[in-house]
Short mmCIF file of C-alpha atoms and ligand atoms in Angstrom, two decimals:
data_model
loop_
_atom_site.label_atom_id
_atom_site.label_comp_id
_atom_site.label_asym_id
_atom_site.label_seq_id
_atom_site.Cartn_x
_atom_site.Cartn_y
_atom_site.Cartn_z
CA UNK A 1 149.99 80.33 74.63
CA UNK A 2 146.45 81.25 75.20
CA UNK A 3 144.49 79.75 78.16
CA UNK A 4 141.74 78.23 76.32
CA UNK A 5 139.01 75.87 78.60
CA UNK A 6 135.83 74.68 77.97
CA UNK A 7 133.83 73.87 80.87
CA UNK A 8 131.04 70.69 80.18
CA UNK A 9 128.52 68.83 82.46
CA UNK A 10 124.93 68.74 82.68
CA UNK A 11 122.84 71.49 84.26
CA UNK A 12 123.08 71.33 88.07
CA UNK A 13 126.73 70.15 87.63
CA UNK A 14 128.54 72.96 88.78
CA UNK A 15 130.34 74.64 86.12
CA UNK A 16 128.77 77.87 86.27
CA UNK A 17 130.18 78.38 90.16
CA UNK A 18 133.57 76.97 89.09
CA UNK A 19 134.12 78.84 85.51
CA UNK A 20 133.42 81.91 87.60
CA UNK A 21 136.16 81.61 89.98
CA UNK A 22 138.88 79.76 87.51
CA UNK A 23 137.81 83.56 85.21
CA UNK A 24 138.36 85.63 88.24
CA UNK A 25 141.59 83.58 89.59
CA UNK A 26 143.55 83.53 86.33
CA UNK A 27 142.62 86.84 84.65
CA UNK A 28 140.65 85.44 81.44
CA UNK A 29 136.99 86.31 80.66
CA UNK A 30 134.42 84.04 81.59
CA UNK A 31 131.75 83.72 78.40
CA UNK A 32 128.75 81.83 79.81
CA UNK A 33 126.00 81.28 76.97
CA UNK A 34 123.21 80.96 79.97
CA UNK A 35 124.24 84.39 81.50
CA UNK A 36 124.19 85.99 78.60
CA UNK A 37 120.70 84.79 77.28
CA UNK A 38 119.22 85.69 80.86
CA UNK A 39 120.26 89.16 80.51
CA UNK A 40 119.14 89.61 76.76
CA UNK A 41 115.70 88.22 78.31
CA UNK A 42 115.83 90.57 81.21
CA UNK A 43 116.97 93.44 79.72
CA UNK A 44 113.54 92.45 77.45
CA UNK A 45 115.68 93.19 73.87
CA UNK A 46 114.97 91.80 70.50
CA UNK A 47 117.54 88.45 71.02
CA UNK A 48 115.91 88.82 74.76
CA UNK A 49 112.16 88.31 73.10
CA UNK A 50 113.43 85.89 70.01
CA UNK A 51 114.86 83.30 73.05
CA UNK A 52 112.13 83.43 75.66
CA UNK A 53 109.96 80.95 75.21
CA UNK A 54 112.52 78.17 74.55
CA UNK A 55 114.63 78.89 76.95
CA UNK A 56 111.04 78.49 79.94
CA UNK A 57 111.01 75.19 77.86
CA UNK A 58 114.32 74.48 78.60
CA UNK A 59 115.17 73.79 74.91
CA UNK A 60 118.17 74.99 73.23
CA UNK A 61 117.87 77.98 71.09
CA UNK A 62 119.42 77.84 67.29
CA UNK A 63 122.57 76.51 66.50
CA UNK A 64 123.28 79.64 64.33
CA UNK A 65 122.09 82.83 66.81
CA UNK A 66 124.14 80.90 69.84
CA UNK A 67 127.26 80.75 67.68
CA UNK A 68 127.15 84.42 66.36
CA UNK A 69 126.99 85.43 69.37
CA UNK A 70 130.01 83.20 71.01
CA UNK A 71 132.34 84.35 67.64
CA UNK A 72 131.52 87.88 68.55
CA UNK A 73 132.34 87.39 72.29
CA UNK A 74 135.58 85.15 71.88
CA UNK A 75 137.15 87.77 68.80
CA UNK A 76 136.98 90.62 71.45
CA UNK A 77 140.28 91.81 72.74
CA UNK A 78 139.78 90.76 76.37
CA UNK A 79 139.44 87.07 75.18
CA UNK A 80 142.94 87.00 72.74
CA UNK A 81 145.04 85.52 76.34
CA UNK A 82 142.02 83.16 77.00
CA UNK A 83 138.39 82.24 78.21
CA UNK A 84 136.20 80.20 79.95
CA UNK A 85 133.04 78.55 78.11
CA UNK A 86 130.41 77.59 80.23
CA UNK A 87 126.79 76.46 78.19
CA UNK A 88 128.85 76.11 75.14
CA UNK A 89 129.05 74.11 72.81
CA UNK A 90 126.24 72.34 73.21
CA UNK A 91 125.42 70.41 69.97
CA UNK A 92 127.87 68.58 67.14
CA UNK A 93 127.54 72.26 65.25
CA UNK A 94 128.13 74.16 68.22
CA UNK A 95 131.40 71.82 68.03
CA UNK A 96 132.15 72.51 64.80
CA UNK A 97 132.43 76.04 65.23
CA UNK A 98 134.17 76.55 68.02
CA UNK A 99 137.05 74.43 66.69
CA UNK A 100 136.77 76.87 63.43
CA UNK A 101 136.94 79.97 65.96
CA UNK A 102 139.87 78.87 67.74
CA UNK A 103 141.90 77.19 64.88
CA UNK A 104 144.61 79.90 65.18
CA UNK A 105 144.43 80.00 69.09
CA UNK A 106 146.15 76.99 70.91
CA UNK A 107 144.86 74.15 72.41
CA UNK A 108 141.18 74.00 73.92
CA UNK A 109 141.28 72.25 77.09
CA UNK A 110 137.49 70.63 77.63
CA UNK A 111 136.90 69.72 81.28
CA UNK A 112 133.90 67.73 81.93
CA UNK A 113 132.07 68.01 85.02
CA UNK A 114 130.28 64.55 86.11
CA UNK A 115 127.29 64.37 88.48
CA UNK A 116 124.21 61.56 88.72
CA UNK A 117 121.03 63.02 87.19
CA UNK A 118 119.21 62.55 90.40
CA UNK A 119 121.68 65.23 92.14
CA UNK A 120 121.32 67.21 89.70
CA UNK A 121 117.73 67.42 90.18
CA UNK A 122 117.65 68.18 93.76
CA UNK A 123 120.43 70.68 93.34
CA UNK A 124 118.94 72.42 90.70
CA UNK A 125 115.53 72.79 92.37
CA UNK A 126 117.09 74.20 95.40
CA UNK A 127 118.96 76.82 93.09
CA UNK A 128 118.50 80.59 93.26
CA UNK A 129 119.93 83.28 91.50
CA UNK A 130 119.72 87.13 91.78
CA UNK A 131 117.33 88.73 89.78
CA UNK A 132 118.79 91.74 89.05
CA UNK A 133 122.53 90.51 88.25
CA UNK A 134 121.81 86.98 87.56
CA UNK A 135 124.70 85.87 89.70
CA UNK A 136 124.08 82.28 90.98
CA UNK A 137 124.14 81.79 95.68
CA UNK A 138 126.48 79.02 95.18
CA UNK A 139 129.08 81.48 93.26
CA UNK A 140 128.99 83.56 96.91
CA UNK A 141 129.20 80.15 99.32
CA UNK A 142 125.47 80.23 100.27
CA UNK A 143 123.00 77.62 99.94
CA UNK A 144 119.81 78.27 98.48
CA UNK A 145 118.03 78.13 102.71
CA UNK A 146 120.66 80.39 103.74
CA UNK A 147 121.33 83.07 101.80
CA UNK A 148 122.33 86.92 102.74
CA UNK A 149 119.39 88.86 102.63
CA UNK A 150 121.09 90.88 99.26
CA UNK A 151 123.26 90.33 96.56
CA UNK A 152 126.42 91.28 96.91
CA UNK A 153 127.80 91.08 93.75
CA UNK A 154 126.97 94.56 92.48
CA UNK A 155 126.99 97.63 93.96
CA UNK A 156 122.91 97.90 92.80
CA UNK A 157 122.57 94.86 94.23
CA UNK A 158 123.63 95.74 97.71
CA UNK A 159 121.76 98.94 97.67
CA UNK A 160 118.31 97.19 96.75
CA UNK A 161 115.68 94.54 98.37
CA UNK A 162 115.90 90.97 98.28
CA UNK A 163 116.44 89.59 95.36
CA UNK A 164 117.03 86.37 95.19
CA UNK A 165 114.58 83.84 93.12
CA UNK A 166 114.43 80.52 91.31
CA UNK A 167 115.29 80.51 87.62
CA UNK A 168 111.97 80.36 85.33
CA UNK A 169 113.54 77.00 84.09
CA UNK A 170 114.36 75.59 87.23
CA UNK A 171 111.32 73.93 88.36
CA UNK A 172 111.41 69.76 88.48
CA UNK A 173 109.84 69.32 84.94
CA UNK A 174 111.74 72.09 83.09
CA UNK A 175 115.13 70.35 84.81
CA UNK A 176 114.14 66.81 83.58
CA UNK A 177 113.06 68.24 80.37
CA UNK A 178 116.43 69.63 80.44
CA UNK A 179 118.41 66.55 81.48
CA UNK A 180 116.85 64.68 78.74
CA UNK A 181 118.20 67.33 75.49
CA UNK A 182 121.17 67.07 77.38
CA UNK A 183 121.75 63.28 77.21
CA UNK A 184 120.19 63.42 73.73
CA UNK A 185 122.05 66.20 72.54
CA UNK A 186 124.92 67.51 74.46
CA UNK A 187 126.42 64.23 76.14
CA UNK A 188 126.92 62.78 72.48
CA UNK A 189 129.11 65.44 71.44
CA UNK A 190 131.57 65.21 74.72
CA UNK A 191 132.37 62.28 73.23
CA UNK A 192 133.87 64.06 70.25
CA UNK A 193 136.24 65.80 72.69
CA UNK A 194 137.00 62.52 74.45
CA UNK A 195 139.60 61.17 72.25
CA UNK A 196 141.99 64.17 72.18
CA UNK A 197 144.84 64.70 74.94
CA UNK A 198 143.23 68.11 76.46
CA UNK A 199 140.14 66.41 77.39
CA UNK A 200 139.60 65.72 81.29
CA UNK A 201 136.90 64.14 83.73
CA UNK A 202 136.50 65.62 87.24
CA UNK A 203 134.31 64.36 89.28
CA UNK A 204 131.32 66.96 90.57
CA UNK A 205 130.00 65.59 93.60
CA UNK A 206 133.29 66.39 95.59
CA UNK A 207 133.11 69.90 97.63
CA UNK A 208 133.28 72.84 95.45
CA UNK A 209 137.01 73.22 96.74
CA UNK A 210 137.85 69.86 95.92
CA UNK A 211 135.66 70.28 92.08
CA UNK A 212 137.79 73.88 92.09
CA UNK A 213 141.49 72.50 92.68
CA UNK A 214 140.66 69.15 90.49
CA UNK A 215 140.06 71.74 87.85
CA UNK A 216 143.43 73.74 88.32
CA UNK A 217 145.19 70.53 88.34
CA UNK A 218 143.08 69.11 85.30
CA UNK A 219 143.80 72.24 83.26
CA UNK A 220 148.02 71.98 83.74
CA UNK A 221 148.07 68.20 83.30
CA UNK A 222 146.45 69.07 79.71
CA UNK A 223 148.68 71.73 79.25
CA UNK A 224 151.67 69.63 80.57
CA UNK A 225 152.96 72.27 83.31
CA UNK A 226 152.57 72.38 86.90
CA UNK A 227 149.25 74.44 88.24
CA UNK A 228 151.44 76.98 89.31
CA UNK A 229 152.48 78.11 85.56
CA UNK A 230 149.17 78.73 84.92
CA UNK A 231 148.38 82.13 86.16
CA UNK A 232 152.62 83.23 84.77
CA UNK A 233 151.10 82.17 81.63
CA UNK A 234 148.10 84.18 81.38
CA UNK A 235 149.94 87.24 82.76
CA UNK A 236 152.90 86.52 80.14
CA UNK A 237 149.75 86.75 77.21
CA UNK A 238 148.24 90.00 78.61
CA UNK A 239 151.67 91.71 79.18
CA UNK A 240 152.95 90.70 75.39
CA UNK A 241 149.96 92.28 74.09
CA UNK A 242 150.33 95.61 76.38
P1 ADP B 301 122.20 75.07 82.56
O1 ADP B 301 121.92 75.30 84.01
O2 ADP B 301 121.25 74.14 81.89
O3 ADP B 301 123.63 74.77 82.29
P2 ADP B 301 122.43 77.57 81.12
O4 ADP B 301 122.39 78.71 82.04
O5 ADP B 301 123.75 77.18 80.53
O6 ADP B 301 121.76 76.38 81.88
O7 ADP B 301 121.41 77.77 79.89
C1 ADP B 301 120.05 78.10 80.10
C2 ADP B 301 119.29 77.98 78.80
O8 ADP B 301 119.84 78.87 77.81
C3 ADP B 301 119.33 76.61 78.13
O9 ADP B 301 118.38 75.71 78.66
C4 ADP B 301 119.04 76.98 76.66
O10 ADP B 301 117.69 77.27 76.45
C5 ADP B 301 119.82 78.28 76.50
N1 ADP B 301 121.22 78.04 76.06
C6 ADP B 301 122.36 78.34 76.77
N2 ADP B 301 123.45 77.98 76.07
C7 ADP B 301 123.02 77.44 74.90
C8 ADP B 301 123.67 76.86 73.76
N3 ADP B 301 125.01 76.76 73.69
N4 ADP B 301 122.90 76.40 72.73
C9 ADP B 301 121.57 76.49 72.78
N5 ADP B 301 120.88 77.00 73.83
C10 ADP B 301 121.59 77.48 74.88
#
């Protein structure tokens, strides 16, 4: 059995930091629809120039680029003994497809992340991430007023200046303008996933170590085994397909 999750929660909420770690803990990719928009945008290619604008905005780009480019990510071989979404699926359609992707692939356990919009603001204005890597403080324990003076995520990162800045779509307006497609858009379709027995609540203004073993424990009670099965199983996937 695959280890399938969903991560979902507004912006601010914490799910970036916490699919990260979950990824890194239990051997699975993580496929973060954010991340990989930033980079297209920084890396200035065509899908980097088609998503630019909207994404300042803080709107959502089209239903049918974002899935292409999640059914491209989840059918490579890395992602066959599981994943972790974060940023998607963010609309009914966005859904739709991702139940059609994983039809074939055991359950997909959707873990929502809940924190008051006004936290969310303040969080999210205090936010930096690294402008070369795109790696986000919190994911290294900092806060945004005390970070290292380098990224340490990459080995570029630790050989080059400060880097550390505000996301283009991170200032008060953009957030709220954000916050409200979210409620419109996003917080609907949650409650498509509400009714089925892998969906789970958590709440996000706990510690990140408290958010980060609530997870563990949400994902085996939706999987019906004790958090400690969960890496065996992962490890079981990758060494069947070896
Ligand atoms: P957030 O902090 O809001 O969770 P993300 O890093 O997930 O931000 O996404 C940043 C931006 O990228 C979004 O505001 C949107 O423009 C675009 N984006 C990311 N994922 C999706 C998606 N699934 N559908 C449409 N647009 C998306």
């Amino acid at each position: 059995m695959a280890l399938n999750l969903v991560m979902l929660g507004p912006p601010g909420a914490g799910k970036g930091t916490q699919a990260e770690r979950f990824a890194r803990e239990h051997g699975i990719p993580k496929v973060s629809t954010g991340d990989i928009l930033r980079e297209a945008v920084h890396s200035g290619s065509e899908l980097g120039r088609a998503v630019k604008t909207v994404m300042e905005r803080g709107e959502l780009v089209g239903d049918e680029l974002i899935i292409g480019i999640v059914r491209e990510r989840l059918t490579r071989p890395d992602a066959m003994a599981g994943f972790v979404l974060d940023g998607f699926p963010r609309t009914a359609a966005q859904a739709k497809a991702l139940d059609e992707i994983t039809a074939t692939r055991g359950p997909v356990i959707c873990v929502e992340i809940q924190v008051p919009d006004e936290e969310l603001v303040r969080r999210v204005r205090g936010r930096r991430v690294c402008d070369d890597c795109g790696a986000n403080a919190d994911a290294f324990g900092h806060k945004a007023d005390e970070l290292p003076e380098l990224c340490q995520n990459t080995e570029r990162c630790r050989s080059i200046g400060p880097k550390w800045v505000a996301r283009s779509d991170d200032s008060e307006s953009v957030v709220r303008e954000r916050l409200k497609i979210y409620w419109r858009d996003t917080r609907p379709m949650i409650e498509y996933y509400s009714a089925r027995p892998t969906f789970r609540v958590i709440d996000g203004l706990q510690s990140p170590e408290q958010v980060r073993e609530a997870l563990v424990a949400a994902v085996a009670s939706a999987l019906g085994m004790p958090a400690s099965q969960l890496r065996t199983l992962v490890a079981k996937k990758l060494g069947a397909q070896a």
